[in-house]
């Protein structure tokens, strides 16, 4: 979508466009000096590290992430996990019982759940048998009320990254917003779509600290988009959606980039090892290429193999109910010890 053909105002829900955001105590005094006396937010004054409300704009964390990801601060929004970011996108742009979104199964289940929660239509356009999006079918499914298209790349549960050309075609031909969920992008050597924000005003990219950064427990989701889109999402987000402990922990972790990269490298090596093993397991019919920290494999009887693994104390994800994933199990790459146990068990099952 060319900048001049795109009109964000036409996509925002009218109530969101009209509303005034909540002005929090901490928002009103952003540039405070250390020695000020804060009697404005009804906090308990006794210092314990978390007695004050957290920074609603997460300025310190944002500025470090901005440097790391090379995206300007004004084009970043944080959420309580990327699930919250995805929900905010629905709530900002989709009018309940009127608008719809397009999702591409087999994919991450939350897009459909959020559509249901927000009472927004969900048009499902299946990926093709190579698990690539069928762009013509997607564009055919678009109608006047289609606000969002969700692409997950690398895709969960299939593991593949979608071809750039396909995504470019979608971005250029859809007047709504294209959300690219890059939860697993840190495991791929490809460039993030966040580097293309200046080319596509209708692009939203989401990432998370839950996967490669090893911080699923603190809940930090990231949204990259134009300043205008970020402002809309910021307007409706709960003021203190990213708590103080999360902001601190996340900052420590992103400043430890070498450690994170080392863990990613190990996971990638382990993924290759697991891939080789799975190829030689007699009941594995097909293994799908992965640019994520998991491998999807088609087996002879997914329920049987799932139960056998469970009996051996190993929990994997049975994705057989998803379209195009009959008899498919998804294996998350664990530690070397965990993977060795999985390999040992896979080799002895019959
Ligand atoms: C594709 C995808 N997006 C988003 C999420 C949720 O991420 P978060 O933990 O940041 O809410 C997941 C979690 O499994 C996922 O697979």
Short mmCIF file of N, CA, C and O and ligand atoms in Angstrom, two decimals, residues 79-84 86 107-108 110-111 152-156 181-184 206-211 215-216 219-222 294 330, ligand 1:
data_model
loop_
_atom_site.label_atom_id
_atom_site.label_comp_id
_atom_site.label_asym_id
_atom_site.label_seq_id
_atom_site.Cartn_x
_atom_site.Cartn_y
_atom_site.Cartn_z
N UNK A 79 3.25 -4.78 25.18
CA UNK A 79 2.03 -5.33 25.78
C UNK A 79 2.36 -6.39 26.80
O UNK A 79 3.51 -6.84 26.91
N UNK A 80 1.33 -6.80 27.53
CA UNK A 80 1.46 -7.89 28.50
C UNK A 80 1.45 -9.20 27.70
O UNK A 80 0.45 -9.90 27.60
N UNK A 81 2.58 -9.48 27.06
CA UNK A 81 2.67 -10.57 26.08
C UNK A 81 2.18 -10.07 24.74
O UNK A 81 1.50 -9.04 24.66
N UNK A 82 2.56 -10.78 23.66
CA UNK A 82 2.05 -10.30 22.38
C UNK A 82 0.57 -10.60 22.24
O UNK A 82 -0.13 -10.00 21.43
N UNK A 83 0.06 -11.53 23.06
CA UNK A 83 -1.39 -11.77 23.04
C UNK A 83 -2.15 -10.48 23.37
O UNK A 83 -3.19 -10.20 22.77
N UNK A 84 -1.63 -9.69 24.30
CA UNK A 84 -2.32 -8.43 24.61
C UNK A 84 -2.22 -7.45 23.43
O UNK A 84 -3.18 -6.75 23.10
N UNK A 86 -2.03 -8.21 20.30
CA UNK A 86 -2.97 -8.66 19.26
C UNK A 86 -4.40 -8.25 19.62
O UNK A 86 -5.17 -7.78 18.77
N UNK A 107 -2.64 -22.20 11.84
CA UNK A 107 -1.82 -21.13 12.41
C UNK A 107 -2.09 -20.99 13.91
O UNK A 107 -2.82 -21.79 14.50
N UNK A 108 -1.52 -19.96 14.49
CA UNK A 108 -1.65 -19.72 15.94
C UNK A 108 -3.12 -19.51 16.29
O UNK A 108 -3.80 -18.65 15.70
N UNK A 110 -4.73 -18.13 18.72
CA UNK A 110 -5.27 -16.96 19.41
C UNK A 110 -5.94 -15.95 18.47
O UNK A 110 -6.80 -15.20 18.91
N UNK A 111 -5.55 -15.93 17.19
CA UNK A 111 -6.19 -14.94 16.30
C UNK A 111 -7.70 -15.22 16.25
O UNK A 111 -8.51 -14.30 16.34
N UNK A 152 1.42 -15.32 10.26
CA UNK A 152 2.36 -15.72 11.30
C UNK A 152 3.59 -16.29 10.59
O UNK A 152 3.49 -17.30 9.89
N UNK A 153 4.72 -15.60 10.72
CA UNK A 153 5.89 -16.00 9.94
C UNK A 153 7.17 -15.76 10.74
O UNK A 153 7.47 -14.60 11.04
N UNK A 154 7.91 -16.84 11.08
CA UNK A 154 7.66 -18.26 10.87
C UNK A 154 6.32 -18.67 11.51
O UNK A 154 5.98 -18.19 12.58
N UNK A 155 5.64 -19.57 10.81
CA UNK A 155 4.29 -19.91 11.23
C UNK A 155 4.27 -20.99 12.31
O UNK A 155 5.02 -21.95 12.24
N UNK A 156 3.41 -20.78 13.27
CA UNK A 156 3.13 -21.81 14.28
C UNK A 156 1.81 -22.47 13.88
O UNK A 156 0.83 -21.74 13.71
N UNK A 181 2.99 -11.67 12.58
CA UNK A 181 3.37 -12.14 13.91
C UNK A 181 4.71 -12.84 13.79
O UNK A 181 4.82 -13.93 13.23
N UNK A 182 5.74 -12.20 14.34
CA UNK A 182 7.10 -12.73 14.26
C UNK A 182 7.57 -13.28 15.61
O UNK A 182 8.71 -13.08 16.00
N UNK A 183 6.68 -13.99 16.29
CA UNK A 183 7.05 -14.54 17.60
C UNK A 183 8.32 -15.39 17.51
O UNK A 183 9.11 -15.46 18.45
N UNK A 184 8.53 -16.03 16.36
CA UNK A 184 9.67 -16.96 16.21
C UNK A 184 10.78 -16.41 15.33
O UNK A 184 11.69 -17.13 14.96
N UNK A 206 4.54 -7.94 15.08
CA UNK A 206 4.59 -8.23 16.51
C UNK A 206 5.72 -9.21 16.81
O UNK A 206 6.02 -10.10 16.00
N UNK A 207 6.36 -9.02 17.94
CA UNK A 207 7.39 -9.94 18.41
C UNK A 207 7.16 -10.15 19.92
O UNK A 207 6.26 -9.56 20.50
N UNK A 208 8.00 -10.97 20.51
CA UNK A 208 7.79 -11.29 21.93
C UNK A 208 9.12 -11.67 22.58
O UNK A 208 10.03 -12.12 21.90
N UNK A 209 9.17 -11.51 23.90
CA UNK A 209 10.34 -12.02 24.64
C UNK A 209 10.08 -13.45 25.13
O UNK A 209 10.90 -14.02 25.84
N UNK A 210 8.92 -14.02 24.75
CA UNK A 210 8.53 -15.33 25.29
C UNK A 210 9.27 -16.51 24.66
O UNK A 210 9.25 -17.60 25.21
N UNK A 211 9.86 -16.32 23.51
CA UNK A 211 10.43 -17.47 22.79
C UNK A 211 11.96 -17.44 22.88
O UNK A 211 12.51 -17.90 23.85
N UNK A 215 11.72 -15.59 28.10
CA UNK A 215 11.07 -14.84 29.17
C UNK A 215 9.54 -14.94 29.09
O UNK A 215 8.83 -13.96 29.33
N UNK A 216 9.05 -16.14 28.80
CA UNK A 216 7.59 -16.32 28.67
C UNK A 216 6.88 -15.92 29.98
O UNK A 216 5.76 -15.43 29.96
N UNK A 219 5.91 -11.97 30.52
CA UNK A 219 4.89 -11.42 29.61
C UNK A 219 5.31 -10.07 29.03
O UNK A 219 4.94 -9.00 29.52
N UNK A 220 6.15 -10.12 28.01
CA UNK A 220 6.45 -8.88 27.31
C UNK A 220 6.31 -9.09 25.80
O UNK A 220 7.08 -9.84 25.20
N UNK A 221 5.30 -8.46 25.25
CA UNK A 221 5.05 -8.51 23.81
C UNK A 221 5.43 -7.17 23.19
O UNK A 221 5.39 -6.13 23.87
N UNK A 222 5.79 -7.21 21.92
CA UNK A 222 6.28 -6.00 21.25
C UNK A 222 5.48 -5.78 19.97
O UNK A 222 5.20 -6.73 19.24
N UNK A 294 10.80 -25.26 16.92
CA UNK A 294 10.01 -26.48 16.99
C UNK A 294 10.00 -27.13 15.61
O UNK A 294 10.37 -26.50 14.61
N UNK A 330 3.87 -31.64 17.10
CA UNK A 330 4.84 -30.54 17.12
C UNK A 330 5.79 -30.74 18.30
O UNK A 330 5.35 -30.84 19.44
C1 LIG B 1 2.74 -17.24 16.84
C2 LIG B 1 2.61 -16.83 18.25
N1 LIG B 1 2.31 -15.56 18.52
C3 LIG B 1 2.17 -15.13 19.78
C4 LIG B 1 2.32 -16.01 20.84
C5 LIG B 1 2.09 -15.49 22.22
O1 LIG B 1 3.18 -14.83 22.66
P1 LIG B 1 3.22 -14.07 24.06
O2 LIG B 1 3.78 -15.03 25.04
O3 LIG B 1 4.11 -12.91 23.79
O4 LIG B 1 1.82 -13.66 24.40
C6 LIG B 1 2.63 -17.34 20.61
C7 LIG B 1 2.78 -18.27 21.72
O5 LIG B 1 2.87 -19.46 21.59
C8 LIG B 1 2.78 -17.76 19.26
O6 LIG B 1 3.07 -19.02 18.95
#
